[in-house]
mmCIF file of C-alpha atoms in Angstrom:
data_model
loop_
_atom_site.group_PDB
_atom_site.id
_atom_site.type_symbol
_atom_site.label_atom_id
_atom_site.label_comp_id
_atom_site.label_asym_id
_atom_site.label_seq_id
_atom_site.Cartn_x
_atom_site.Cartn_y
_atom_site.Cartn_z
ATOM 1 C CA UNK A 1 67.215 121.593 121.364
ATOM 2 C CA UNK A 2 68.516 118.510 120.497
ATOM 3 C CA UNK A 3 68.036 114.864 122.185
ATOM 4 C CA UNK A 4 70.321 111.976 121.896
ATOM 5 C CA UNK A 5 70.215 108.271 122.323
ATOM 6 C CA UNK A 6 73.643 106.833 123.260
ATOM 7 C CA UNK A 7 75.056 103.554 125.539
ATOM 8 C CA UNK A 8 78.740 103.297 127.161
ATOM 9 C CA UNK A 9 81.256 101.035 125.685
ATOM 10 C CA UNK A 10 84.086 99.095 127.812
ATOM 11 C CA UNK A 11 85.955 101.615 128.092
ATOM 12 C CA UNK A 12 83.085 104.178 129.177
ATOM 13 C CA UNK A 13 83.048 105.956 125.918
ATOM 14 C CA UNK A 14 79.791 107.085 124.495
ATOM 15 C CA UNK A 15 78.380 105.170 121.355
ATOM 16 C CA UNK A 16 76.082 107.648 119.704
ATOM 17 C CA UNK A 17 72.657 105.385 118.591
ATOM 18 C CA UNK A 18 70.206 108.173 117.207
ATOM 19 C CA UNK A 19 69.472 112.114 117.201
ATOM 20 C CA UNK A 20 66.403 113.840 117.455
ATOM 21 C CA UNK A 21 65.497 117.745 117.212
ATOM 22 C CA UNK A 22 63.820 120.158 115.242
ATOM 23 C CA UNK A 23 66.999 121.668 113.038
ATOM 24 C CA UNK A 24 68.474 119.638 109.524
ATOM 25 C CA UNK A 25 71.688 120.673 110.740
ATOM 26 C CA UNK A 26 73.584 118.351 113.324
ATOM 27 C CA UNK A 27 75.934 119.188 115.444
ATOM 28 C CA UNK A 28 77.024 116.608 118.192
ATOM 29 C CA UNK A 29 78.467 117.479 121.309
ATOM 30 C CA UNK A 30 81.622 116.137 122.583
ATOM 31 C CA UNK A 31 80.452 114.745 125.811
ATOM 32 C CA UNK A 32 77.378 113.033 126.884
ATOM 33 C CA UNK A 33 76.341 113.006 130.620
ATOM 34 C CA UNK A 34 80.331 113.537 130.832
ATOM 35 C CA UNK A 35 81.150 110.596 128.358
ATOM 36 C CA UNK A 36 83.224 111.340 125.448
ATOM 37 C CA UNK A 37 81.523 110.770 122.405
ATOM 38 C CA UNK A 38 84.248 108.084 120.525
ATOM 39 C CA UNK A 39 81.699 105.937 118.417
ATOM 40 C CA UNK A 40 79.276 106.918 115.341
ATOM 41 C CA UNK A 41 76.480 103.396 115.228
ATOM 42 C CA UNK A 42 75.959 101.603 112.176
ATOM 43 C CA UNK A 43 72.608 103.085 110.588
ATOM 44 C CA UNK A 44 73.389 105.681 113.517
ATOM 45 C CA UNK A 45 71.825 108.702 111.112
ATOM 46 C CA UNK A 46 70.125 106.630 108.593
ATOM 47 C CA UNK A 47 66.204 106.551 108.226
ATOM 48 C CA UNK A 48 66.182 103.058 109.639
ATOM 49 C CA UNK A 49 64.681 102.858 112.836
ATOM 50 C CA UNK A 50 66.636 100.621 114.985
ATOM 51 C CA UNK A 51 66.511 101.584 118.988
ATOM 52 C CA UNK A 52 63.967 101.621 120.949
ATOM 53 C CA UNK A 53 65.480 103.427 123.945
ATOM 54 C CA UNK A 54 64.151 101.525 126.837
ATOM 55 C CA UNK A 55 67.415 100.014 127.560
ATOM 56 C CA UNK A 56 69.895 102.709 126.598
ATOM 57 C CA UNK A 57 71.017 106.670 127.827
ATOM 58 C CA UNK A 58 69.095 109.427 126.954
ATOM 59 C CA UNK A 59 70.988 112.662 127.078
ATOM 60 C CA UNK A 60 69.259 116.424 125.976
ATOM 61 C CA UNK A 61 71.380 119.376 125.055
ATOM 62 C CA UNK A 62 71.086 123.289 124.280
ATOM 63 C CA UNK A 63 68.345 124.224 126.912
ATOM 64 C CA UNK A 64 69.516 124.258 130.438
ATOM 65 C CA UNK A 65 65.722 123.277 131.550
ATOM 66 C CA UNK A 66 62.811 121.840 129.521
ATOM 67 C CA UNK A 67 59.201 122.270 130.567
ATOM 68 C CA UNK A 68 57.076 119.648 131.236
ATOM 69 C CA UNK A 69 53.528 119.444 133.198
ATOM 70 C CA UNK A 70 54.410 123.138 134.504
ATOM 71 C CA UNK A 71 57.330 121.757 136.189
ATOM 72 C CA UNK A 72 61.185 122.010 134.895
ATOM 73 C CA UNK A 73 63.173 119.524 134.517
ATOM 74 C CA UNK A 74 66.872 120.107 134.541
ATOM 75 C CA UNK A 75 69.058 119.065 131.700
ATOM 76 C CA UNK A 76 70.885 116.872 133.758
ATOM 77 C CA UNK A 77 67.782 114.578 134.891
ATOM 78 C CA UNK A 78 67.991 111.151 134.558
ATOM 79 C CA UNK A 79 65.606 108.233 134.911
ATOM 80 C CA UNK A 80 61.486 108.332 134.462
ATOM 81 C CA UNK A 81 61.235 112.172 134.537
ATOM 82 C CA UNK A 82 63.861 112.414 131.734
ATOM 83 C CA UNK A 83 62.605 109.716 129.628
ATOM 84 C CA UNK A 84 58.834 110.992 129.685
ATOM 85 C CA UNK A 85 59.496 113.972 128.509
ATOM 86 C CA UNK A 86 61.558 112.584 125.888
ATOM 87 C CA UNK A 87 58.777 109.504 124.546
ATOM 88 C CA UNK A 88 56.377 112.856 124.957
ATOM 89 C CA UNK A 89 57.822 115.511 122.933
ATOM 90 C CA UNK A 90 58.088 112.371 120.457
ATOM 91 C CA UNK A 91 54.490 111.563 120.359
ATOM 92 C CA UNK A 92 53.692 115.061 120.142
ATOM 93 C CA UNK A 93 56.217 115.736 116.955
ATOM 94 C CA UNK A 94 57.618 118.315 118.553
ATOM 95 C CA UNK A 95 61.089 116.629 118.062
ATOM 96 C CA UNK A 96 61.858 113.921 115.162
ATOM 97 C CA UNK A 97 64.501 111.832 114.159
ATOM 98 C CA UNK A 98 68.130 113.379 112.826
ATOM 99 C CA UNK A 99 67.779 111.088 109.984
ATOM 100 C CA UNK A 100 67.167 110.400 106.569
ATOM 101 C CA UNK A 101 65.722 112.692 104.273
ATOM 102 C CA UNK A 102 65.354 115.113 106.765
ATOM 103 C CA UNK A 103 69.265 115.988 107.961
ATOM 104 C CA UNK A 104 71.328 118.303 105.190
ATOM 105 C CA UNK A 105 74.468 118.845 107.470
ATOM 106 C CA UNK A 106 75.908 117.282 110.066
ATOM 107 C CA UNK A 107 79.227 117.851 112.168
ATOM 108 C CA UNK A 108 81.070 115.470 114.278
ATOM 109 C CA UNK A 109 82.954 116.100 117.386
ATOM 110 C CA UNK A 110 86.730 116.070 117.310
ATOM 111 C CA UNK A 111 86.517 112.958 120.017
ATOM 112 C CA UNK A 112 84.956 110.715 117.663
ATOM 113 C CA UNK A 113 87.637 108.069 116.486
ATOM 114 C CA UNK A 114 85.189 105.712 114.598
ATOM 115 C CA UNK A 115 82.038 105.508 112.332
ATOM 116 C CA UNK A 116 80.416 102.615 112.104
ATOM 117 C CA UNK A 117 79.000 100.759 108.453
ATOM 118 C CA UNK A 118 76.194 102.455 107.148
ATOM 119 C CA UNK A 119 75.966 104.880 109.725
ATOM 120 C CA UNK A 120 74.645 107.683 106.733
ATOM 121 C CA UNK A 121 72.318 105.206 105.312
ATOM 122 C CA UNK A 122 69.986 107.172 102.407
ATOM 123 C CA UNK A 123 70.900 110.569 104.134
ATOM 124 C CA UNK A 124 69.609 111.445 100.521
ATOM 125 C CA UNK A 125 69.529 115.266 100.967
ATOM 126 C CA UNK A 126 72.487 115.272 103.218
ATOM 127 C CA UNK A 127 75.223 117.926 101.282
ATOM 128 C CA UNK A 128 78.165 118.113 103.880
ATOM 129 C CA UNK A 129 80.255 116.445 106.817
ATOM 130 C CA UNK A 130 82.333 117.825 109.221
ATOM 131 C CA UNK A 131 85.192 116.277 110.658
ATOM 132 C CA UNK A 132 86.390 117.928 113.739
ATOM 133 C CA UNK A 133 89.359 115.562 113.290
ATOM 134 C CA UNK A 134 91.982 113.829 110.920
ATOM 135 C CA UNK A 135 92.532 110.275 111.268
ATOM 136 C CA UNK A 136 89.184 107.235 112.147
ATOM 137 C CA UNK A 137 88.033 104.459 111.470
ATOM 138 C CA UNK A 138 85.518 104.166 108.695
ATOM 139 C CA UNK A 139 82.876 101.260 108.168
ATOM 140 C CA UNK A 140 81.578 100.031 104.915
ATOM 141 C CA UNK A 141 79.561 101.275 102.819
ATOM 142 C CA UNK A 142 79.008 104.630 105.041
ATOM 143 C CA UNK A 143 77.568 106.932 103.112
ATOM 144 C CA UNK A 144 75.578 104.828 100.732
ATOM 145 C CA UNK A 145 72.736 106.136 98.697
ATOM 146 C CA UNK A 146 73.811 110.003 100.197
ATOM 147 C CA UNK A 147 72.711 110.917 96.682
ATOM 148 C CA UNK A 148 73.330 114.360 97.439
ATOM 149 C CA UNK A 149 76.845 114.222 99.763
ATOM 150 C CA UNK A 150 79.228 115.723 97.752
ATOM 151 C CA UNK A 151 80.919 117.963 100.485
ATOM 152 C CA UNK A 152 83.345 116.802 103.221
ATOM 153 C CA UNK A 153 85.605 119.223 105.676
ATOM 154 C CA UNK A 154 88.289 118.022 107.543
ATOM 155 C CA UNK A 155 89.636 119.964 110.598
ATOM 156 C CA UNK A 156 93.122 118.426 109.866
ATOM 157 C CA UNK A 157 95.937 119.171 108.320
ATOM 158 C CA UNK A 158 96.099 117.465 104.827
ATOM 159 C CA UNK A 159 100.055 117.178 105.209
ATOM 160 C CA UNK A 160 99.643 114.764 107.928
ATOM 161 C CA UNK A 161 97.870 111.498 107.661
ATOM 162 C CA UNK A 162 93.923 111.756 107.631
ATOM 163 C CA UNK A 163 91.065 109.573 106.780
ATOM 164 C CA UNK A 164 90.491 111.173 103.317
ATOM 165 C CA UNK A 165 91.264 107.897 101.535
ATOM 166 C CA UNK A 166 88.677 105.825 103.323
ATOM 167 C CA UNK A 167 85.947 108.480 102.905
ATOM 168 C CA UNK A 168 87.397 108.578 98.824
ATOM 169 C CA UNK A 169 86.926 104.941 98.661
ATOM 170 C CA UNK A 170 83.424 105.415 99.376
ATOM 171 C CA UNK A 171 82.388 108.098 97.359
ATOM 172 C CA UNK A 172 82.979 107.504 93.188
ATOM 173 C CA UNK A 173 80.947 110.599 92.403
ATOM 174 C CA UNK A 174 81.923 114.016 92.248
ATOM 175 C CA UNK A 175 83.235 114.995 95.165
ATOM 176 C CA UNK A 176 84.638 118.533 97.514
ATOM 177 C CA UNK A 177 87.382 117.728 100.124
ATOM 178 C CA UNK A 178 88.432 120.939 102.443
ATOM 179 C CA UNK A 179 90.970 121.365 104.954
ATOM 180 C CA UNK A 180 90.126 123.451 107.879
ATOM 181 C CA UNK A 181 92.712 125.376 110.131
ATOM 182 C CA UNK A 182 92.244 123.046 113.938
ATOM 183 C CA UNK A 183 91.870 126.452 115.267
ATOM 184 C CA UNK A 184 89.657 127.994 113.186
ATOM 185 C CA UNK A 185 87.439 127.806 109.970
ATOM 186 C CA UNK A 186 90.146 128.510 107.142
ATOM 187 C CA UNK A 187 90.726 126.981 104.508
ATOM 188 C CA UNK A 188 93.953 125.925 103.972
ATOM 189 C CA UNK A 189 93.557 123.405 101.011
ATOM 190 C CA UNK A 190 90.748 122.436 98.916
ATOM 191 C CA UNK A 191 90.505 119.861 96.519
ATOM 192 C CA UNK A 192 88.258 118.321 93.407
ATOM 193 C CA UNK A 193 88.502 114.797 93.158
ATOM 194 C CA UNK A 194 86.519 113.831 89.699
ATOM 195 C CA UNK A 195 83.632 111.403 89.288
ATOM 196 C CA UNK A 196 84.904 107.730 87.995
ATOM 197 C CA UNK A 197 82.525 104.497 86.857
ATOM 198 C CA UNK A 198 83.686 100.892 87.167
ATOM 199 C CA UNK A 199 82.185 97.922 84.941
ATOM 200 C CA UNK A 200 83.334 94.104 84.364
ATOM 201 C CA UNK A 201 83.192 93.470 81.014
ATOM 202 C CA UNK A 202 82.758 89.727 79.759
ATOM 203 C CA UNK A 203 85.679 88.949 77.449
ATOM 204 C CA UNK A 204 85.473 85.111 77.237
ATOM 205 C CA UNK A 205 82.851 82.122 77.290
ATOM 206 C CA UNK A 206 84.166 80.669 80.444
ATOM 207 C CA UNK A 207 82.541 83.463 81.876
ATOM 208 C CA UNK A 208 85.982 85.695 82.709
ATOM 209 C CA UNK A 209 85.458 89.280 83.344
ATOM 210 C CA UNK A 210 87.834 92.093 83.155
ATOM 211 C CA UNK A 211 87.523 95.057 85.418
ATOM 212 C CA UNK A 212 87.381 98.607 83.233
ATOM 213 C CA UNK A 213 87.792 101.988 85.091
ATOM 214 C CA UNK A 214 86.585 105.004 83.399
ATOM 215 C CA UNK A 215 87.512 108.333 84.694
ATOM 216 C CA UNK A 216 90.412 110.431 85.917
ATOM 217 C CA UNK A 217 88.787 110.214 89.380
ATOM 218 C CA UNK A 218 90.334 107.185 90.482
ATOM 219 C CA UNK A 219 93.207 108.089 90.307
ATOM 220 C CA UNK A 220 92.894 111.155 92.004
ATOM 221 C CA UNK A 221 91.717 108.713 94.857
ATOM 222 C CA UNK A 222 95.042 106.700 94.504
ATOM 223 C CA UNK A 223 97.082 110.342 95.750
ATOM 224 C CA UNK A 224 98.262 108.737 99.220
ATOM 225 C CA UNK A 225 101.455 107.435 101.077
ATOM 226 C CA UNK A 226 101.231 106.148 103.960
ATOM 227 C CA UNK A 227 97.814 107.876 104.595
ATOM 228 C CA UNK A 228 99.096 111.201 103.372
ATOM 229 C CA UNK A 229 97.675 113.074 100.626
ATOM 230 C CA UNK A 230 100.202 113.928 97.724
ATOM 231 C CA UNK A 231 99.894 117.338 96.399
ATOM 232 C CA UNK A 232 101.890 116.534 93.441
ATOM 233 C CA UNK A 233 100.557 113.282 92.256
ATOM 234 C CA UNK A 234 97.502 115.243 92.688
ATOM 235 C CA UNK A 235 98.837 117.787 90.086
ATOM 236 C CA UNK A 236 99.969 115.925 87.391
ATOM 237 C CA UNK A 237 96.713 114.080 87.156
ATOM 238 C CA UNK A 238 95.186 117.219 86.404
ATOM 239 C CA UNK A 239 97.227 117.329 83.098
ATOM 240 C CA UNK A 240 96.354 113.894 82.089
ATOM 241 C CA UNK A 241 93.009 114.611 83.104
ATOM 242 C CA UNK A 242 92.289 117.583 79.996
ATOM 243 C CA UNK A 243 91.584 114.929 77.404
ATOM 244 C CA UNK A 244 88.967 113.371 79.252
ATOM 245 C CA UNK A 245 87.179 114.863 81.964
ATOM 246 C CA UNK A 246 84.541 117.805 81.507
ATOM 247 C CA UNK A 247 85.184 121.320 81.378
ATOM 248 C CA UNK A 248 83.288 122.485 84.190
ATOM 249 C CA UNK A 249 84.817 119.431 86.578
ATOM 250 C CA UNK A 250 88.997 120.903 85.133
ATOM 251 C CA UNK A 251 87.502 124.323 85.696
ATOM 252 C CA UNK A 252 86.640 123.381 89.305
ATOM 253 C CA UNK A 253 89.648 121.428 90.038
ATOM 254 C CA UNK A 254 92.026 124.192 89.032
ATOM 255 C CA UNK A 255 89.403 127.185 91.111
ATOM 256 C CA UNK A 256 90.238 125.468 94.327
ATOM 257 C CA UNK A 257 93.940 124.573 93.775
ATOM 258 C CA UNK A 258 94.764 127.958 92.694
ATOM 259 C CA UNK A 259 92.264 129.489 95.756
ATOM 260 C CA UNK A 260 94.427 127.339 98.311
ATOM 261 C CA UNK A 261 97.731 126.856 96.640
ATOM 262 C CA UNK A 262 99.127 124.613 99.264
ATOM 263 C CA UNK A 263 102.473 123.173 97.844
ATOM 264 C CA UNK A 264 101.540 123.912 94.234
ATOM 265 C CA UNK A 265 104.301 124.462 92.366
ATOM 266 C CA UNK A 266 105.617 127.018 89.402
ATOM 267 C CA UNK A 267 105.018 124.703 86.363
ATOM 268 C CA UNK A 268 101.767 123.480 87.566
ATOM 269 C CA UNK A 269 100.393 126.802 89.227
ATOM 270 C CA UNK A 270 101.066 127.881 85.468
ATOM 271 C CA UNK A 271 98.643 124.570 83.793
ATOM 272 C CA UNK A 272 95.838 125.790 85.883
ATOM 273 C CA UNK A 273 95.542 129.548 85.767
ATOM 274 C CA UNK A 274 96.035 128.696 81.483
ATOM 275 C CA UNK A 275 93.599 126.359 81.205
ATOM 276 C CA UNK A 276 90.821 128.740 83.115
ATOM 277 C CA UNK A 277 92.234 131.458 81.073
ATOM 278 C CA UNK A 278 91.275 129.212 78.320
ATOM 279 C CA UNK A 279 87.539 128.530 79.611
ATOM 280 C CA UNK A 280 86.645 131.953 80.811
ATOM 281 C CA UNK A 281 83.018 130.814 80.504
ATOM 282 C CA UNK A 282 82.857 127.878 83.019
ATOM 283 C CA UNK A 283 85.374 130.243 85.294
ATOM 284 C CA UNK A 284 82.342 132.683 85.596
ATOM 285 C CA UNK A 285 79.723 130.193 86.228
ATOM 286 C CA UNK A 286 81.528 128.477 88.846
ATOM 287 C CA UNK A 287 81.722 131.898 90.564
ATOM 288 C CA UNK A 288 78.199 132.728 90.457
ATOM 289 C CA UNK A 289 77.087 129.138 91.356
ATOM 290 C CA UNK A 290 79.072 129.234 93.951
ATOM 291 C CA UNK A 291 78.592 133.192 94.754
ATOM 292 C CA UNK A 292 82.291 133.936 94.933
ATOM 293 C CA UNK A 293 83.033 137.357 95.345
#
């Protein structure tokens, strides 16, 4: 049973301000008292605590009627009788905050169109996100300190233009991309995009810096026209990328390209399946890791 916090924009849209339940696992509704859910808040899931409630919607889902003093109270109550129950189950820690250290998953409705900056704010066990959509708007600095957010699924098709590049731009660590059928859960392309580091490096006394870039990863991240990913470019940066990226990381990389061959092509179908050929080893270990049958 899960509670939510929300207010209505100009346009009547509901802006999603915090989650509570019981469950790690998020999964937020499309409408709210009838309002479509359009915005994410900034520090929305984050383990800052920034509403207060008094002033704002209060909306409860799952359980058609919730108990309270012997009585029921229907889902759709609003006003005192809502609200008590609400600050109650709250004092009670029956319910907490869908925040922090305490969410691991989370998926957003397909009506959401933007996420406001730091909305994931040190979400540090938080593994995956779920877009139920392509293209939004993404605010800075999102997903920061998400030490452990190294998953994201798109319910989009990754041959029409998407978000991926803003969520790329915030995340230089190793990091899963998936593309999921709008009408069901398959897979229809995965990628790998590498881990990358950035450093200024002093190179005169008038204090001038010069911006180095280590890793194959950003490049990866540069794949995009127009907001559409490039398979190719994608492809070829896997051959550059043998010198100097780990084993495991190539291994992984050419796994999911060769799992969900979306527009790979001959010659490069060809570099992947030879260089896991090659590293038999890693091959295995991915699939138990990742208990691949």
């Amino acid at each position: 049973m899960d509670w939510f916090w929300y207010r209505l924009d100009e346009t009547g849209s509901a802006v999603l301000l915090r989650a509570f339940g019981t469950q790690p696992v998020v999964f937020l509704p499309e409408r709210l008292d009838g309002h479509p859910v359009a915005e994410i808040s900034e520090y929305c899931f984050s383990e800052k605590e920034k509403y207060t409630g008094e002033e704002d919607f209060i909306f409860l889902t799952a359980e058609e009627v919730v108990q309270k003093d012997e009585k029921e109270i229907p889902v759709r109550a609003s006003g005192e009788e809502r609200r008590s129950c609400f600050f109650q189950l709250l004092k009670e820690k029956k319910i907490c905050a869908l925040a922090g250290d305490f969410i691991t998953d989370v998926t957003l409705s397909s009506t959401v169109k933007r996420i406001g900056a730091l909305a994931f704010y040190q979400c540090r066990h938080l593994e995956s996100i779920t877009f139920s959509f392509g293209e939004f708007e993404l605010g800075g600095d999102a997903f920061m300190n998400c030490r452990s957010l190294r998953r994201f699924y798109f319910h989009a098709s990754p041959q029409k233009p998407t978000a991926l590049r803003q969520v790329l731009a915030q995340q230089s660590v190793e990091t899963e991309c998936y593309f999921l059928s709008p009408e069901d859960e398959t897979v229809m392309a995965a990628f790998l995009f590498p881990e990358y580091s950035e450093r200024y490096d002093l190179i005169g006394p008038a204090h001038i810096f010069e911006l180095n870039i280590e890793g194959e990863g950003f490049r990866a991240r540069q794949c995009f026209e127009n907001g559409v990913f490039l398979f190719s470019k994608y492809d070829r940066i896997f051959l550059q990328a043998v010198d100097t990226e780990e084993t495991g990381t190539l291994c992984s990389m050419a796994v999911l390209r060769l799992t969900y061959p979306m527009e790979l092509a001959k010659e490069e179908k060809k570099a992947y399946r030879t260089y896991l050929l090659s590293h038999l080893e890693y091959f295995f270990d991915w699939i138990i890791k990742e208990r691949e049958l």
